[in-house]
Amino acid sequence: DAGVIQSPRHEVTEMGQEVTLRCKPISGHNSLFWYRQTMMRGLELLIYFNNNVPIDDSGMPEDRFSAKMPNASFSTLKIQPSEPRDSAVYFCASSQGGGSYNEQFFGPGTRLTVL
Amino acid sequence: GENVEQHPSTLSVQEGDSAVIKCTYSDSASNYFPWYKQELGKRPQLIIDIRSNVGEKKDQRIAVTLNKTAKHFSLHITETQPEDSAVYFCAAPGIGGADGLTFGKGTHLIIQP
């Protein structure tokens, strides 16, 4: 199994541009999580999907952030317009079963830099 | 939602000694407590977890203890080795797990040779 796949691994963009991060969960996993990691705020849950349905998006910082999961094998996190304070490492994770009671497998992360 | 406090933020121990990292949580309904290890530049990975029907769980040199009454849980690493150097995160789910995991701020464990 290839594990959770994320792309791109690095993204450098200018303030105001749209950024789209992509994630492919492990086959057979039905829960998918997006996290943001910064030195100041640590590892924060942004949104979590179960069976492609958003269950908890209370961590999405503001309307500039949106996430979709059109099918069981693909999810996107979009930031429009991007701002320098969005610079962080964004992780996608997947797990079997609903809720947070099972091991989450993290992808390698996308390091986003907004200039 | 859940509030998870973790301490210390940095822990330096001599190789071969033990390390203990502690976490508290706020939601008394939480019943699953995982620990993740993140090496520099890598992704977090689960190293051990405990469910509320037990008070302690061991896996070789690592163990986790849980005190539901006091709402705290701890990670214990014995006979520390250089490869144990990493950032360790505790976590807890809120409101029956429906809210996803809330992570502590992390502990940077440094193993001194």
Coordinates of C-alpha atoms in Angstrom, one line a residue:
Chain A
D1 CA 0.0 0.0 0.0
A2 CA 1.3 3.4 -0.9
G3 CA -0.1 5.1 2.1
V4 CA -1.7 8.5 2.1
I5 CA -0.6 10.6 -0.9
Q6 CA -0.5 14.3 -0.9
S7 CA 0.4 16.8 -3.6
P8 CA 2.2 19.0 -4.1
R9 CA 4.9 18.4 -1.4
H10 CA 5.9 22.1 -1.5
E11 CA 4.0 25.1 -2.7
V12 CA 5.3 28.7 -2.8
T13 CA 2.8 31.3 -3.9
E14 CA 2.1 35.0 -3.6
M15 CA -0.5 36.6 -1.4
G16 CA -3.9 36.7 -3.1
Q17 CA -3.4 33.6 -5.2
E18 CA -5.5 30.5 -5.0
V19 CA -3.9 27.4 -3.6
T20 CA -5.3 23.8 -3.9
L21 CA -3.9 21.0 -1.9
R22 CA -4.7 17.4 -2.8
C23 CA -5.0 14.1 -0.9
K24 CA -5.5 10.5 -1.8
P25 CA -6.4 8.4 1.3
I26 CA -5.5 4.8 1.9
S27 CA -7.8 2.5 -0.1
G28 CA -10.6 1.2 2.2
H29 CA -10.3 4.0 4.7
N30 CA -13.6 5.9 5.1
S31 CA -12.5 8.8 7.3
L32 CA -10.3 11.6 6.1
F33 CA -8.8 14.5 8.1
W34 CA -7.1 17.7 7.1
Y35 CA -4.6 19.3 9.7
R36 CA -2.5 22.4 9.7
Q37 CA 0.8 22.5 11.6
T38 CA 2.7 25.6 12.7
M39 CA 5.2 26.3 15.4
M40 CA 2.8 28.7 17.2
R41 CA -0.4 26.8 17.0
G42 CA 0.8 23.2 16.8
L43 CA -1.3 20.5 15.0
E44 CA -4.8 21.7 14.4
L45 CA -7.7 19.8 12.9
L46 CA -9.3 21.8 10.1
I47 CA -12.0 19.4 8.8
Y48 CA -12.9 15.8 8.9
F49 CA -15.0 13.7 6.5
N50 CA -16.6 10.4 7.1
N51 CA -17.8 8.5 4.0
N52 CA -17.2 11.6 1.9
V53 CA -19.4 13.7 4.1
P54 CA -18.0 16.6 6.1
I55 CA -18.7 15.8 9.8
D56 CA -16.8 18.6 11.6
D57 CA -15.5 21.7 9.9
S58 CA -15.3 23.9 13.0
G59 CA -11.5 24.1 12.6
M60 CA -11.7 25.8 9.2
P61 CA -10.2 29.2 10.0
E62 CA -12.5 31.3 7.8
D63 CA -14.4 31.5 4.5
R64 CA -11.2 31.6 2.5
F65 CA -10.7 27.9 3.3
S66 CA -12.9 25.2 1.7
A67 CA -12.6 21.4 1.4
K68 CA -14.2 18.8 -0.7
M69 CA -14.3 15.1 -1.0
P70 CA -16.1 14.2 -4.2
N71 CA -15.3 10.5 -3.9
A72 CA -13.7 8.0 -1.5
S73 CA -10.3 8.3 -3.1
F74 CA -9.8 12.1 -3.4
S75 CA -10.0 15.2 -1.4
T76 CA -9.0 18.8 -1.9
L77 CA -8.3 21.7 0.5
K78 CA -8.5 25.1 -1.2
I79 CA -7.4 28.5 0.1
Q80 CA -8.7 31.5 -1.9
P81 CA -7.3 34.1 -1.5
S82 CA -4.1 33.0 0.3
E83 CA -2.4 35.2 2.9
P84 CA 1.1 35.0 4.5
R85 CA -0.4 33.7 7.8
D86 CA -1.6 30.6 5.9
S87 CA 2.0 29.5 5.6
A88 CA 2.2 26.1 7.4
V89 CA 2.5 22.4 6.8
Y90 CA -0.8 20.9 5.8
F91 CA -1.3 17.2 6.6
C92 CA -4.0 14.9 5.3
A93 CA -4.7 11.7 7.3
S94 CA -7.1 8.8 6.8
S95 CA -8.4 6.0 9.1
Q96 CA -10.8 3.1 9.0
G97 CA -14.2 3.5 10.7
G98 CA -15.9 6.7 11.7
G99 CA -15.0 9.1 14.4
S100 CA -11.5 9.5 16.0
Y101 CA -11.2 6.1 17.7
N102 CA -8.9 4.5 15.2
E103 CA -5.3 5.0 14.1
Q104 CA -4.9 7.9 11.7
F105 CA -2.3 7.5 9.0
F106 CA -0.8 10.8 7.9
G107 CA 0.4 11.7 4.5
P108 CA 3.9 13.4 4.0
G109 CA 2.4 16.9 4.2
T110 CA 2.4 19.9 1.9
R111 CA 4.6 22.7 3.0
L112 CA 2.9 26.0 1.9
T113 CA 4.7 29.3 1.8
V114 CA 2.7 32.4 1.0
L115 CA 4.8 35.4 0.2
Chain B
G1 CA -14.8 21.1 22.3
E2 CA -12.0 19.2 23.9
N3 CA -9.1 21.0 25.5
V4 CA -5.8 19.0 25.8
E5 CA -2.9 20.3 27.8
Q6 CA 0.6 18.7 27.4
H7 CA 3.8 19.2 29.4
P8 CA 6.6 19.6 29.4
S9 CA 7.2 21.4 26.1
T10 CA 10.8 20.2 26.1
L11 CA 12.4 17.3 27.9
S12 CA 16.1 16.4 27.9
V13 CA 17.2 13.1 29.4
Q14 CA 20.3 11.1 29.4
E15 CA 20.4 8.0 27.1
G16 CA 19.3 5.0 29.1
D17 CA 17.1 7.0 31.5
S18 CA 13.3 7.2 31.5
A19 CA 11.1 9.9 30.1
V20 CA 7.6 10.8 31.1
I21 CA 5.2 13.1 29.3
K22 CA 1.9 14.1 30.8
C23 CA -1.4 15.3 29.3
T24 CA -4.7 16.4 30.7
Y25 CA -8.0 16.6 28.9
S26 CA -11.3 18.4 29.6
D27 CA -14.1 16.3 28.1
S28 CA -15.1 13.5 30.6
A29 CA -16.8 11.6 27.7
S30 CA -13.5 11.1 25.9
N31 CA -12.5 7.4 25.9
Y32 CA -9.6 7.1 23.4
F33 CA -6.2 8.5 23.9
P34 CA -3.5 8.1 21.3
W35 CA 0.2 9.2 21.3
Y36 CA 1.9 10.2 18.1
K37 CA 5.6 10.6 17.4
Q38 CA 6.9 13.1 14.8
E39 CA 10.6 13.0 13.8
L40 CA 12.1 16.1 12.3
G41 CA 10.6 16.8 8.9
K42 CA 8.5 13.7 9.0
R43 CA 4.8 13.0 9.4
P44 CA 3.2 12.1 12.8
Q45 CA 2.9 8.4 13.4
L46 CA 0.9 6.5 16.1
I47 CA 3.1 4.8 18.6
I48 CA 0.6 3.7 21.2
D49 CA -3.0 4.3 22.3
I50 CA -5.2 3.5 25.2
R51 CA -9.0 3.1 25.6
S52 CA -10.8 4.0 28.8
N53 CA -11.6 0.5 29.7
V54 CA -8.0 -0.1 30.8
G55 CA -5.6 1.9 33.1
E56 CA -2.3 1.0 31.5
K57 CA -1.0 -0.4 28.3
K58 CA 2.6 -1.4 27.4
D59 CA 4.5 -2.1 24.2
Q60 CA 8.1 -2.9 24.7
R61 CA 9.8 0.2 26.1
I62 CA 6.8 2.5 25.9
A63 CA 3.7 2.5 28.1
V64 CA 0.7 4.7 28.6
T65 CA -1.3 5.2 31.8
L66 CA -4.7 6.7 32.1
N67 CA -6.5 8.2 35.1
K68 CA -10.1 8.9 34.1
T69 CA -11.0 10.4 37.4
A70 CA -8.3 13.0 37.2
K71 CA -8.6 13.3 33.4
H72 CA -5.0 12.8 32.7
F73 CA -2.8 10.3 30.8
S74 CA 0.9 9.9 30.5
L75 CA 3.5 8.4 28.2
H76 CA 6.4 6.6 29.7
I77 CA 9.5 5.7 27.7
T78 CA 12.1 3.5 29.5
E79 CA 15.8 2.9 28.5
T80 CA 15.7 5.8 26.1
Q81 CA 17.8 5.6 22.9
P82 CA 18.9 8.2 20.4
E83 CA 16.2 7.2 18.0
D84 CA 13.6 8.3 20.6
S85 CA 14.5 11.9 20.0
A86 CA 11.4 13.5 18.4
V87 CA 8.3 15.5 19.2
Y88 CA 5.6 13.6 20.9
F89 CA 1.9 14.5 20.8
C90 CA -1.0 13.4 22.9
A91 CA -4.5 13.6 21.7
A92 CA -8.1 13.1 22.7
P93 CA -11.4 13.1 20.7
G94 CA -14.2 15.4 21.8
I95 CA -17.9 14.7 22.2
G96 CA -17.7 11.0 21.6
G97 CA -15.2 11.3 18.8
A98 CA -17.5 13.2 16.5
D99 CA -15.3 16.2 16.6
G100 CA -12.1 14.6 15.5
L101 CA -8.9 14.6 17.5
T102 CA -7.6 17.6 19.5
F103 CA -3.8 17.4 19.9
G104 CA -1.6 18.7 22.7
K105 CA 1.1 21.2 21.8
G106 CA 3.8 18.6 21.7
T107 CA 6.9 17.7 23.7
H108 CA 10.3 17.9 22.2
L109 CA 12.2 14.9 23.6
I110 CA 16.0 15.2 23.4
I111 CA 18.1 12.2 24.3
Q112 CA 21.6 13.3 25.4
P113 CA 24.4 10.8 24.6

